[in-house]
PDB file of C-alpha atoms in Angstrom:
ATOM      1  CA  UNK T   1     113.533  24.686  96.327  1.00  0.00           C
ATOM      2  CA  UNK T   2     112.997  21.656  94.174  1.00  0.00           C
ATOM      3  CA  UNK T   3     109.529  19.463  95.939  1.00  0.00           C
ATOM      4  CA  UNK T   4     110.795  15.906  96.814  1.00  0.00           C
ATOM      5  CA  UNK T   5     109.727  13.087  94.994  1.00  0.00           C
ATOM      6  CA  UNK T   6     106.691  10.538  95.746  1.00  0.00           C
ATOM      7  CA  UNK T   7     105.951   7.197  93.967  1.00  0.00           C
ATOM      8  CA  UNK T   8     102.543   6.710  93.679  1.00  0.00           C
ATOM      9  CA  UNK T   9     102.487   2.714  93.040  1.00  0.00           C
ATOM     10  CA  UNK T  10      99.001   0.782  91.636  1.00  0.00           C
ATOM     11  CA  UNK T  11      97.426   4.763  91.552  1.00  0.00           C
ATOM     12  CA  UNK T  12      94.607   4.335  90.000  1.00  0.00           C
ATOM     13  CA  UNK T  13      92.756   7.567  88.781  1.00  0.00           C
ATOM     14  CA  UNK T  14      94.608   9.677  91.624  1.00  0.00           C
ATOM     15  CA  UNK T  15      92.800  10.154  94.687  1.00  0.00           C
ATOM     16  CA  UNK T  16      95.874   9.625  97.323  1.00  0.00           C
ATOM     17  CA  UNK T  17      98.084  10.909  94.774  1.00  0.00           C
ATOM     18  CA  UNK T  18      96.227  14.243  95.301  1.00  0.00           C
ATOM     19  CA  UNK T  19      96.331  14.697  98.672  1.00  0.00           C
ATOM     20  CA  UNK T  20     100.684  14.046  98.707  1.00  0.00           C
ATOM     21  CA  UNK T  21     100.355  17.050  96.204  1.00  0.00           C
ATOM     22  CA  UNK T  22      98.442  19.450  98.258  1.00  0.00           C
ATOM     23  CA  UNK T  23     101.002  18.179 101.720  1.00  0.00           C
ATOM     24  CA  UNK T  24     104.183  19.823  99.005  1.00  0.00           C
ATOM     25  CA  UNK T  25     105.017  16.446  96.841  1.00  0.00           C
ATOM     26  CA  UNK T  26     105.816  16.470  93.284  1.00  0.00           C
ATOM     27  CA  UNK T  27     103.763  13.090  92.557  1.00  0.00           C
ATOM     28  CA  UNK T  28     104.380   9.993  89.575  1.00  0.00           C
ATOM     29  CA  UNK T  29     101.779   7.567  89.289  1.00  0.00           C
ATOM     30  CA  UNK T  30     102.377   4.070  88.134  1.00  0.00           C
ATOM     31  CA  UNK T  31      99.604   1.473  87.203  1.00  0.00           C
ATOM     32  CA  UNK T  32      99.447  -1.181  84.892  1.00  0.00           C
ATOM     33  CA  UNK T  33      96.266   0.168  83.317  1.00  0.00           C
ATOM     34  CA  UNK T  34      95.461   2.960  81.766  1.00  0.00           C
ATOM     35  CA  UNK T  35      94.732   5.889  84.131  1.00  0.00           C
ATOM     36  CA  UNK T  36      93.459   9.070  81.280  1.00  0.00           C
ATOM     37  CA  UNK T  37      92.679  11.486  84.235  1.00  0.00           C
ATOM     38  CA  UNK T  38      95.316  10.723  86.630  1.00  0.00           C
ATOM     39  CA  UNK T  39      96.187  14.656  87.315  1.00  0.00           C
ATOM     40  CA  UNK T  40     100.094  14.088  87.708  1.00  0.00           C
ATOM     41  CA  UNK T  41     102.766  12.395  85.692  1.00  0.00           C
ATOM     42  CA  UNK T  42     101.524   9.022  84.636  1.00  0.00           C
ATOM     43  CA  UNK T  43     103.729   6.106  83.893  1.00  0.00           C
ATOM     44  CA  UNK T  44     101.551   2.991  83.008  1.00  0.00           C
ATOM     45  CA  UNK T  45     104.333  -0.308  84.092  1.00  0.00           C
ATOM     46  CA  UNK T  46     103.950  -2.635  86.760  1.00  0.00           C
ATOM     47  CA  UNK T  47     103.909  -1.790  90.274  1.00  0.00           C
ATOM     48  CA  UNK T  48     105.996  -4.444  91.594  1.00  0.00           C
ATOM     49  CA  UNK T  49     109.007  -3.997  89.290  1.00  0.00           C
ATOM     50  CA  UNK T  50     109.226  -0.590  88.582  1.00  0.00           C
ATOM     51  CA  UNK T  51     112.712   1.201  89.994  1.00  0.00           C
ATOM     52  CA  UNK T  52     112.135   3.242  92.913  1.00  0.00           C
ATOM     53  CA  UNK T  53     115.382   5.095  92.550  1.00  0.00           C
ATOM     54  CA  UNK T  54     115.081   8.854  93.134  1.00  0.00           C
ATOM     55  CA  UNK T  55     112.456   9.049  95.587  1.00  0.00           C
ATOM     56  CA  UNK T  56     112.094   9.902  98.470  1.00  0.00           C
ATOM     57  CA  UNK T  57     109.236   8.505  99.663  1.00  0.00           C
ATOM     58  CA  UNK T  58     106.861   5.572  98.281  1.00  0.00           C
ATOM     59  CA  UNK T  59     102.956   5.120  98.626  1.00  0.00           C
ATOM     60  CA  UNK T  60     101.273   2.003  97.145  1.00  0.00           C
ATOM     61  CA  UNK T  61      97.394   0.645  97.330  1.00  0.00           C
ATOM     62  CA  UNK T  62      97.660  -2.776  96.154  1.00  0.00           C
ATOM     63  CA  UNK T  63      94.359  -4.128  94.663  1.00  0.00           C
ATOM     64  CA  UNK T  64      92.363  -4.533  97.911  1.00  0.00           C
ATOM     65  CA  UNK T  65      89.481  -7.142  96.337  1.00  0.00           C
ATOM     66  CA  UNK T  66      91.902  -9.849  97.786  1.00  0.00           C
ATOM     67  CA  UNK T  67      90.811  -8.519 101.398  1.00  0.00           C
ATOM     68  CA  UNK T  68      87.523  -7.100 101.134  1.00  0.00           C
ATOM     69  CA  UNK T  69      84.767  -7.789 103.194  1.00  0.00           C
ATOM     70  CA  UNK T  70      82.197  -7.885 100.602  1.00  0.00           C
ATOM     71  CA  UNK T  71      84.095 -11.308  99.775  1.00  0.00           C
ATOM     72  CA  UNK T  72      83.505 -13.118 102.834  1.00  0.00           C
ATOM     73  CA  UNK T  73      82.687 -16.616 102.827  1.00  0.00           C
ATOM     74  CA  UNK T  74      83.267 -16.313  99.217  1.00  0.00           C
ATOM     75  CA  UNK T  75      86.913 -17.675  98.710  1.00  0.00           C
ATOM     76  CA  UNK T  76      86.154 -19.049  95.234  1.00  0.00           C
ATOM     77  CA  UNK T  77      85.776 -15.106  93.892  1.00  0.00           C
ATOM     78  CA  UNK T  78      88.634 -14.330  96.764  1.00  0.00           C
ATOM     79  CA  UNK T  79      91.218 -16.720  94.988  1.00  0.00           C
ATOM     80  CA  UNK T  80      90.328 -15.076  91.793  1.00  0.00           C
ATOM     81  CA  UNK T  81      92.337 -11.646  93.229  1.00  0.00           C
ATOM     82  CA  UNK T  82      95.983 -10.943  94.105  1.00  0.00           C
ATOM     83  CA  UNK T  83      97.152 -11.406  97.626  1.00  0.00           C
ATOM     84  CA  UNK T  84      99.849  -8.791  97.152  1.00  0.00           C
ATOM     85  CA  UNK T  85     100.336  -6.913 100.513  1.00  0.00           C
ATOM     86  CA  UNK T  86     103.281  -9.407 102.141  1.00  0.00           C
ATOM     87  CA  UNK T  87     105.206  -8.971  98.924  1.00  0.00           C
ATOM     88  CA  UNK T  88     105.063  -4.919  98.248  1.00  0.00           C
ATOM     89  CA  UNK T  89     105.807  -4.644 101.708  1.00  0.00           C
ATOM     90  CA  UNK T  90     108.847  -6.887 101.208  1.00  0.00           C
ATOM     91  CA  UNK T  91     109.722  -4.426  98.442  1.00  0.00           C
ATOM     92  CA  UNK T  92     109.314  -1.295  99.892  1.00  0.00           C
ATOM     93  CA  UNK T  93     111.115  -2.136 103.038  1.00  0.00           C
ATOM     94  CA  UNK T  94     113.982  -3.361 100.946  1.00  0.00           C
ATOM     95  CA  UNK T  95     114.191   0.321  99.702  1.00  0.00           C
ATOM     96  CA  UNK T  96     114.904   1.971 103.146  1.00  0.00           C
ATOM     97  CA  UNK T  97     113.045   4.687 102.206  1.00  0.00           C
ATOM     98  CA  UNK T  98     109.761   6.191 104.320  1.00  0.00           C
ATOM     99  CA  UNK T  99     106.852   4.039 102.712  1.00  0.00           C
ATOM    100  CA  UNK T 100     102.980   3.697 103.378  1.00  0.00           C
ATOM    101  CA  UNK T 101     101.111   1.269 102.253  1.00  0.00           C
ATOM    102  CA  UNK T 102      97.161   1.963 102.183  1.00  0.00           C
ATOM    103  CA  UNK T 103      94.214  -1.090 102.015  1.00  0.00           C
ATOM    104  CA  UNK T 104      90.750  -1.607 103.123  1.00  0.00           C
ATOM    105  CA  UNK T 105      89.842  -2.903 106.128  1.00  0.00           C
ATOM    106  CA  UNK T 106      90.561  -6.254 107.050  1.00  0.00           C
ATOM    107  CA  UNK T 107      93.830  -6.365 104.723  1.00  0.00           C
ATOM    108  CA  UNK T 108      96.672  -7.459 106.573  1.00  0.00           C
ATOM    109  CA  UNK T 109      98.784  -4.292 107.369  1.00  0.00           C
ATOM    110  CA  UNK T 110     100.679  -4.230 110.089  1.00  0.00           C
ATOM    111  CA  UNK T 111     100.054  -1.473 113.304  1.00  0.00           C
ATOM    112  CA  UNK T 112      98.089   0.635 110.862  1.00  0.00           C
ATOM    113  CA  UNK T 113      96.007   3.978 111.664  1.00  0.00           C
ATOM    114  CA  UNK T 114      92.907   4.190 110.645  1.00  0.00           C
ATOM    115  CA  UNK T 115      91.409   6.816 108.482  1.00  0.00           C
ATOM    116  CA  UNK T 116      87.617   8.116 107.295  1.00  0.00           C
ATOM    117  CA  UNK T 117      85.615  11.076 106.085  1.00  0.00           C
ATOM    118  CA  UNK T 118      84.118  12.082 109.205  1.00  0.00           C
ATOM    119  CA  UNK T 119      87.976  12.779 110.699  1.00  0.00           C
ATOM    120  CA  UNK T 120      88.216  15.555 108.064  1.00  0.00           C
ATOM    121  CA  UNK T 121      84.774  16.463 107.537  1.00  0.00           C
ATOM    122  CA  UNK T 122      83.504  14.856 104.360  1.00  0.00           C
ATOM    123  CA  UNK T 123      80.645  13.327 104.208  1.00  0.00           C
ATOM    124  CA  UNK T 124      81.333   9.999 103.250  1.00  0.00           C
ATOM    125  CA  UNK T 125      83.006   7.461 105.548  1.00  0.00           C
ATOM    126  CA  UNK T 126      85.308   5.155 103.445  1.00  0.00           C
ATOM    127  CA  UNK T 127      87.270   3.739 106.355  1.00  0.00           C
ATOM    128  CA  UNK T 128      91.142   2.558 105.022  1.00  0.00           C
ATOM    129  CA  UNK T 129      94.021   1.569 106.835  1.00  0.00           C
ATOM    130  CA  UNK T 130      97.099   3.437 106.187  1.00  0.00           C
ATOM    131  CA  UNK T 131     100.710   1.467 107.421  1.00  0.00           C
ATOM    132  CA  UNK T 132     104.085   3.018 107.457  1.00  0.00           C
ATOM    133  CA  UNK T 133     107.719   2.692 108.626  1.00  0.00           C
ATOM    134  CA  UNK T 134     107.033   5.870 109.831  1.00  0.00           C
ATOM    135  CA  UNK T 135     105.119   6.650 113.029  1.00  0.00           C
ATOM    136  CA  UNK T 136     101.801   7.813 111.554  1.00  0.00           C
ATOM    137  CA  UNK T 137      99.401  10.004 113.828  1.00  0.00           C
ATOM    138  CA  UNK T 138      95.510   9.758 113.145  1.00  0.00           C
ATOM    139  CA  UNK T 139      93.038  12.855 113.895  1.00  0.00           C
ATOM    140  CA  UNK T 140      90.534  12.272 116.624  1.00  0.00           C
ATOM    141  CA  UNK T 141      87.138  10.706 114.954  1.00  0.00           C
ATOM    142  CA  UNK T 142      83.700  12.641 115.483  1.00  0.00           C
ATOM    143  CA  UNK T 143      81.694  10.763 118.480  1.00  0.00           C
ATOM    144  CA  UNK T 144      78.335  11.638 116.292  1.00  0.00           C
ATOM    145  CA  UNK T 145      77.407   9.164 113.583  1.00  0.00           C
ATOM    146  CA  UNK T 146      75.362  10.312 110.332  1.00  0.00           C
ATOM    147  CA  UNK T 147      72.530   7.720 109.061  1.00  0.00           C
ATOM    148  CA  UNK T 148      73.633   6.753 105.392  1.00  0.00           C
ATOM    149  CA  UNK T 149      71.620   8.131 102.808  1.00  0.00           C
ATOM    150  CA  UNK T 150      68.526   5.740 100.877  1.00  0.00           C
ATOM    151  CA  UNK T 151      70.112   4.398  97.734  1.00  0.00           C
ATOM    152  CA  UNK T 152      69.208   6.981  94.758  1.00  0.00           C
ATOM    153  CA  UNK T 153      68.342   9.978  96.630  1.00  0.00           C
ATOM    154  CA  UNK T 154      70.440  13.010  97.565  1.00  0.00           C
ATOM    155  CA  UNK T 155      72.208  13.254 101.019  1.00  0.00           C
ATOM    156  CA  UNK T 156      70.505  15.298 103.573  1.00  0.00           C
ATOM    157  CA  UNK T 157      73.114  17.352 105.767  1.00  0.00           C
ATOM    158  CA  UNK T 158      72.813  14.908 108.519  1.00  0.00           C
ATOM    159  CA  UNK T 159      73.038  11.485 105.981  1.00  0.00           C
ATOM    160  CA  UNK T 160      76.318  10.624 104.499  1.00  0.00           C
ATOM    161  CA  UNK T 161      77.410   8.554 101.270  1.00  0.00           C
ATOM    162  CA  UNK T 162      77.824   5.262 101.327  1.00  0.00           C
ATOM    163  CA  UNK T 163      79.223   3.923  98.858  1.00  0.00           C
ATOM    164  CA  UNK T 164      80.389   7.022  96.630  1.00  0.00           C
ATOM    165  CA  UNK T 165      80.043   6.340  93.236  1.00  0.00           C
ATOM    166  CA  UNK T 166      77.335   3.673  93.272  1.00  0.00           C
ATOM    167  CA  UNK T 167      74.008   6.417  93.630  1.00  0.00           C
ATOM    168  CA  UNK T 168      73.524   9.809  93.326  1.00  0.00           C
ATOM    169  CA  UNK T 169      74.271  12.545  91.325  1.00  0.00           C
ATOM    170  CA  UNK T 170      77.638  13.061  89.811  1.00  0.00           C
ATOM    171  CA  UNK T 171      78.656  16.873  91.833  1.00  0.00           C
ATOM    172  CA  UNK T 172      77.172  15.594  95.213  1.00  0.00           C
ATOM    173  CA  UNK T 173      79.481  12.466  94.798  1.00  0.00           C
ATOM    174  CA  UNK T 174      82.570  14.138  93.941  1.00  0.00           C
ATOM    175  CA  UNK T 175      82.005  17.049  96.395  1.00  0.00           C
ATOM    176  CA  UNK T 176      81.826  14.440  99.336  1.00  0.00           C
ATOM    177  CA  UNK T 177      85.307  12.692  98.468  1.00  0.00           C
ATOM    178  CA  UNK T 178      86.785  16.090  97.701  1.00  0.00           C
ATOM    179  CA  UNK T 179      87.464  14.813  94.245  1.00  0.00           C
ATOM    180  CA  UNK T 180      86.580  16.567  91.317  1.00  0.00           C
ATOM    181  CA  UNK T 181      88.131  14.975  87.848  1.00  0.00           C
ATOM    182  CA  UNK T 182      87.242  11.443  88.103  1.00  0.00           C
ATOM    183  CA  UNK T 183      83.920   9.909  86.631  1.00  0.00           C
ATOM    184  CA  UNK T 184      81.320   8.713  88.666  1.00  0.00           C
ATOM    185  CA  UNK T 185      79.132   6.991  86.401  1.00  0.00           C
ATOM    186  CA  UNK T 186      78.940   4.784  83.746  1.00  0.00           C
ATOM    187  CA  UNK T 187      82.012   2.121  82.702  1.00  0.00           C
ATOM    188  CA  UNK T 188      84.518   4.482  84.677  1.00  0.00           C
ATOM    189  CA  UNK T 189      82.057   4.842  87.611  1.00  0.00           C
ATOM    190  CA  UNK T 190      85.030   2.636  89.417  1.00  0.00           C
ATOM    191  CA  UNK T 191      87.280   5.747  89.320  1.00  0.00           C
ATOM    192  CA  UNK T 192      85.474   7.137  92.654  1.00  0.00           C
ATOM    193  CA  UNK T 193      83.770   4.440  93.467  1.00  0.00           C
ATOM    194  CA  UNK T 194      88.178   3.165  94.655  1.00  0.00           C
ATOM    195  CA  UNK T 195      89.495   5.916  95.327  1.00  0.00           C
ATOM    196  CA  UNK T 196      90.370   7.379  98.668  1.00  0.00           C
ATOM    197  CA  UNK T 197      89.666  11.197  99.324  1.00  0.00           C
ATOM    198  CA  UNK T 198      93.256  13.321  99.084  1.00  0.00           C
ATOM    199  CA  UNK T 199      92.307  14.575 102.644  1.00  0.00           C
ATOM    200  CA  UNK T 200      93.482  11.298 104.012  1.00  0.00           C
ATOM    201  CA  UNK T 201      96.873  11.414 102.286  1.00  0.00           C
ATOM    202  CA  UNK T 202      97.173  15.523 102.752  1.00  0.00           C
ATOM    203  CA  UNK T 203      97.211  14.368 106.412  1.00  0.00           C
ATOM    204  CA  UNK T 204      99.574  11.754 106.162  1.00  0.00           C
ATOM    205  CA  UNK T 205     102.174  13.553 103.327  1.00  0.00           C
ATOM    206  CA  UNK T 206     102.396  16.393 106.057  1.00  0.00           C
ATOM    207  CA  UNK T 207     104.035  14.164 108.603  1.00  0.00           C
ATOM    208  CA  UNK T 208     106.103  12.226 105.929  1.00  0.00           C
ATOM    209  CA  UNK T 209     107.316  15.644 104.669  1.00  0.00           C
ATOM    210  CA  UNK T 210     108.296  16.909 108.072  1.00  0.00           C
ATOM    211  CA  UNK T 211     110.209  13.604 108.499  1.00  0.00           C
ATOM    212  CA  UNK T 212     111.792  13.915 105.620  1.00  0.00           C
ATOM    213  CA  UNK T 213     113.054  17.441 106.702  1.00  0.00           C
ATOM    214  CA  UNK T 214     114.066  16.427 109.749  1.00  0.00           C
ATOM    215  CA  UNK T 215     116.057  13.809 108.413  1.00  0.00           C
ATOM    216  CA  UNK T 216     117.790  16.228 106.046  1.00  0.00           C
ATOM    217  CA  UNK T 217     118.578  18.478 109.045  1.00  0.00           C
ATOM    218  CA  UNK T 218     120.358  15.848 111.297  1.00  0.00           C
ATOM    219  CA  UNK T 219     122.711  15.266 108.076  1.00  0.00           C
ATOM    220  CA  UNK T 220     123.397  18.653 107.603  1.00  0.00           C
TER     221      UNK T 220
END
């Protein structure tokens, strides 16, 4: 039985993508940048005008510096990023089809779950909001919270990273997003230091596929 199809819009080097893969998607990423170690069929266009025809379901990340809390009080940098969330929302609801939309905190999504490491036990908590025309179910978050580790030293079992991708060693980093083909240092260092870890997206693919199946069921 063929996998159904998943639009992975403004991917990036593949982290959600990932996940939708390991829930039973086949995956296509589109970005208008390069993306070398994306892991899945690549299609470098832009996000907001490439045809979503043939899919069955849609994820986009829109460029979150826009809504990023490392920006407050600094609108002059703010303005310098795209406010794009309204407007892919727009587009993806236009579709009909089961979408999610995934930002950082702060962005303005609309009756979003939130997800982070600890829910799936990474060690890292990279906290993102995750909306969807679908009713989306979030996993019950640990009551214990790990100390973040000192900048430039290796995580203890009780520390966590924070940020991934800014310190530490290069295994340690990818082992605590569950990511193991992007680059953590140097010019590409971004790669993890944006991504999200495929657990999240694992979780979420799971319940998009079973709606999906349901849906197929009721027309049968």
């Amino acid at each position: 039985m063929d996998k159904p199809r998943l639009v992975d819009l403004f991917c990036g080097a593949g982290g959600a993508a990932m996940g939708y893969a390991q829930a039973g998607f086949e995956v296509i990423g589109v970005d208008s940048q390069p993306q070398p170690r994306y892991p899945f069929a690549f299609v470098q266009a832009d996000a907001m005008t490439f045809p979503l025809e043939g899919f069955a379901a849609i994820h986009a990340s829109p460029p979150c510096q826009y809504y990023t809390a490392m920006l407050n009080g600094k609108d002059e940098q703010r303005s310098k990023h795209p406010d794009l969330v309204a407007s892919v929302r727009r587009r993806l609801h236009a579709t009909g089809k089961l979408y999610i939309i995934e930002n950082v905190l702060g962005a303005p999504l609309e009756n979003p779950i939130v997800l982070c490491g600890a829910m799936f036990g990474l060690r890292v908590y990279r906290h993102r909001l995750f909306e969807s025309n679908l009713v989306l179910f979030q996993p019950a978050h640990p009551r214990h919270r790990a100390k973040a580790a000192r900048p430039g030293k290796i995580p203890q079992p009780d520390e966590y990273w924070c940020p991934v991708g800014k310190f530490g060693r290069k295994e340690e980093a990818q082992q605590a997003m569950g990511i193991t083909w992007m680059l953590t240092t140097g010019s590409q260092s971004r790669e993890i230091a944006q991504a999200i870890p495929p657990a999240y997206t694992c979780w979420i693919g799971q319940q998009v596929l079973a709606a999906l199946e349901n849906r197929s069921h009721r027309i049968a």
